[in-house]
Each structure stands twice: as C-alpha cells, then as structure tokens.
Amino acid sequence: MVVRVYFVSSTGRRDIRKGQIHIFSVLSSWKYDYEAIDVAAPENENERNFILDSGKKADDGHIILPQIFQEKQCCGSYDDFLHAIEHERLQTFLRHENKD
C-alpha cells in the first residue's frame, strides 16, 4: 500500500511549502513508498476532486494541504503528521503496522 501525499506546487505560503518538504523528507528517510500528487496540476483534476470531497477540512470549510492518505483513507494533515512524529506514532498514523 502506497502513501499518497496531496500537495500544491503553486503556493505563496511559506509554511505550507515547508510542511510539504518536511513530509517528503521524513517519508524518504524512513524509506516509505509514497506518491506525491500535485492538486494544482491540470492533469490531476480527478485527484483534485477526490481531495475536495474526501480531504480533511479546516473549520472554515477549506481543504488543508498538504494531506496524507493511505489508499483512499485520510491519515491527516501536516499538523497531524507532526503530532504523530512527536509522539513516535508515525507508523500507526500512516496505517503501516508492520513496516519492513
């Protein structure tokens, strides 16, 4: 099962950009297979619609990016990812109980 990271390449927000880079570097260093999906890319319209329908939303109803999914199940946002790392629960967060 592949972890999917939905992100946006065209953001002017430094905090979002840094969060995305952090997710990619942690997943790479832990040797997780992951797929990075840029929801801003025109060719990813289906994925953009999926994240709009299934993604975690802020209190104001807007989608929070980046978001991490295991197949079609939302694991959470960057803040959830950080919380999992801080509490040494990344495998559980990513729903990888028996990571190789």
Tab-separated table of C-alpha atoms in Angstrom:
chain	number	residue	atom	x	y	z
A	1	MET	CA	0.000	0.000	0.000
A	2	VAL	CA	1.354	3.346	-1.043
A	3	VAL	CA	1.103	6.527	0.967
A	4	ARG	CA	-0.255	9.412	-1.092
A	5	VAL	CA	0.671	12.991	-0.280
A	6	TYR	CA	-1.635	15.583	-1.795
A	7	PHE	CA	0.164	18.893	-2.076
A	8	VAL	CA	0.070	22.125	-4.026
A	9	SER	CA	3.099	23.276	-6.004
A	10	SER	CA	1.840	26.790	-6.585
A	11	THR	CA	1.593	28.221	-3.108
A	12	GLY	CA	2.910	31.517	-1.879
A	13	ARG	CA	2.616	30.392	1.722
A	14	ARG	CA	5.995	29.519	3.148
A	15	ASP	CA	4.514	27.421	5.995
A	16	ILE	CA	2.686	25.161	3.533
A	17	ARG	CA	5.784	24.783	1.362
A	18	LYS	CA	7.995	23.931	4.359
A	19	GLY	CA	5.442	21.403	5.602
A	20	GLN	CA	5.339	19.676	2.239
A	21	ILE	CA	9.124	19.457	2.066
A	22	HIS	CA	9.245	18.107	5.620
A	23	ILE	CA	6.725	15.355	4.838
A	24	PHE	CA	8.642	14.295	1.728
A	25	SER	CA	11.981	14.233	3.547
A	26	VAL	CA	10.644	12.228	6.520
A	27	LEU	CA	8.908	9.683	4.290
A	28	SER	CA	12.048	9.333	2.174
A	29	SER	CA	14.340	8.959	5.179
A	30	TRP	CA	12.061	6.286	6.674
A	31	LYS	CA	12.019	4.603	3.234
A	32	TYR	CA	8.252	4.732	2.827
A	33	ASP	CA	6.913	4.339	-0.673
A	34	TYR	CA	4.862	7.413	-1.391
A	35	GLU	CA	3.232	9.159	-4.295
A	36	ALA	CA	3.271	12.970	-4.387
A	37	ILE	CA	0.177	14.334	-6.103
A	38	ASP	CA	0.163	17.997	-7.061
A	39	VAL	CA	-3.504	19.018	-6.945
A	40	ALA	CA	-2.675	22.273	-8.761
A	41	ALA	CA	-1.532	20.445	-11.893
A	42	PRO	CA	-4.157	20.475	-14.666
A	43	GLU	CA	-3.645	16.776	-15.374
A	44	ASN	CA	-4.610	15.914	-11.773
A	45	GLU	CA	-8.210	17.087	-11.960
A	46	ASN	CA	-9.584	13.744	-10.695
A	47	GLU	CA	-7.217	13.780	-7.729
A	48	ARG	CA	-8.144	17.417	-7.002
A	49	ASN	CA	-11.831	16.477	-6.990
A	50	PHE	CA	-11.069	13.494	-4.739
A	51	ILE	CA	-9.265	15.644	-2.164
A	52	LEU	CA	-12.043	18.246	-2.262
A	53	ASP	CA	-14.591	15.527	-1.496
A	54	SER	CA	-12.586	13.323	0.883
A	55	GLY	CA	-9.926	15.532	2.424
A	56	LYS	CA	-9.733	16.997	5.893
A	57	LYS	CA	-11.217	20.463	6.078
A	58	ALA	CA	-10.466	23.417	8.339
A	59	ASP	CA	-13.190	24.960	10.490
A	60	ASP	CA	-13.940	27.411	7.684
A	61	GLY	CA	-14.575	24.547	5.227
A	62	HIS	CA	-11.385	24.953	3.188
A	63	ILE	CA	-9.157	21.984	2.411
A	64	ILE	CA	-5.978	21.783	4.462
A	65	LEU	CA	-2.868	20.976	2.392
A	66	PRO	CA	-0.691	19.005	2.436
A	67	GLN	CA	-2.691	15.893	3.327
A	68	ILE	CA	-1.614	12.301	3.658
A	69	PHE	CA	-3.725	9.342	2.573
A	70	GLN	CA	-3.277	5.594	2.756
A	71	GLU	CA	-5.010	4.458	-0.412
A	72	LYS	CA	-8.402	6.244	-0.175
A	73	GLN	CA	-8.357	6.751	3.609
A	74	CYS	CA	-7.263	10.101	5.034
A	75	CYS	CA	-4.473	9.835	7.611
A	76	GLY	CA	-4.459	13.578	8.254
A	77	SER	CA	-2.881	16.930	7.590
A	78	TYR	CA	0.636	18.203	8.227
A	79	ASP	CA	-0.238	19.090	11.821
A	80	ASP	CA	-1.452	15.525	12.392
A	81	PHE	CA	1.765	14.235	10.808
A	82	LEU	CA	3.874	16.372	13.168
A	83	HIS	CA	1.870	15.176	16.157
A	84	ALA	CA	2.472	11.550	15.143
A	85	ILE	CA	6.220	12.144	14.847
A	86	GLU	CA	6.392	13.930	18.204
A	87	HIS	CA	4.608	11.008	19.878
A	88	GLU	CA	6.588	8.332	17.991
A	89	ARG	CA	3.454	7.040	16.284
A	90	LEU	CA	4.283	7.627	12.614
A	91	GLN	CA	3.690	4.001	11.585
A	92	THR	CA	0.277	3.994	13.243
A	93	PHE	CA	-0.560	7.363	11.694
A	94	LEU	CA	0.361	6.053	8.250
A	95	ARG	CA	-1.514	2.813	8.964
A	96	HIS	CA	1.669	0.761	8.495
A	97	GLU	CA	1.560	-1.515	11.499
A	98	ASN	CA	4.258	-3.846	10.170
A	99	LYS	CA	6.585	-1.655	8.094
A	100	ASP	CA	9.566	-3.518	6.579
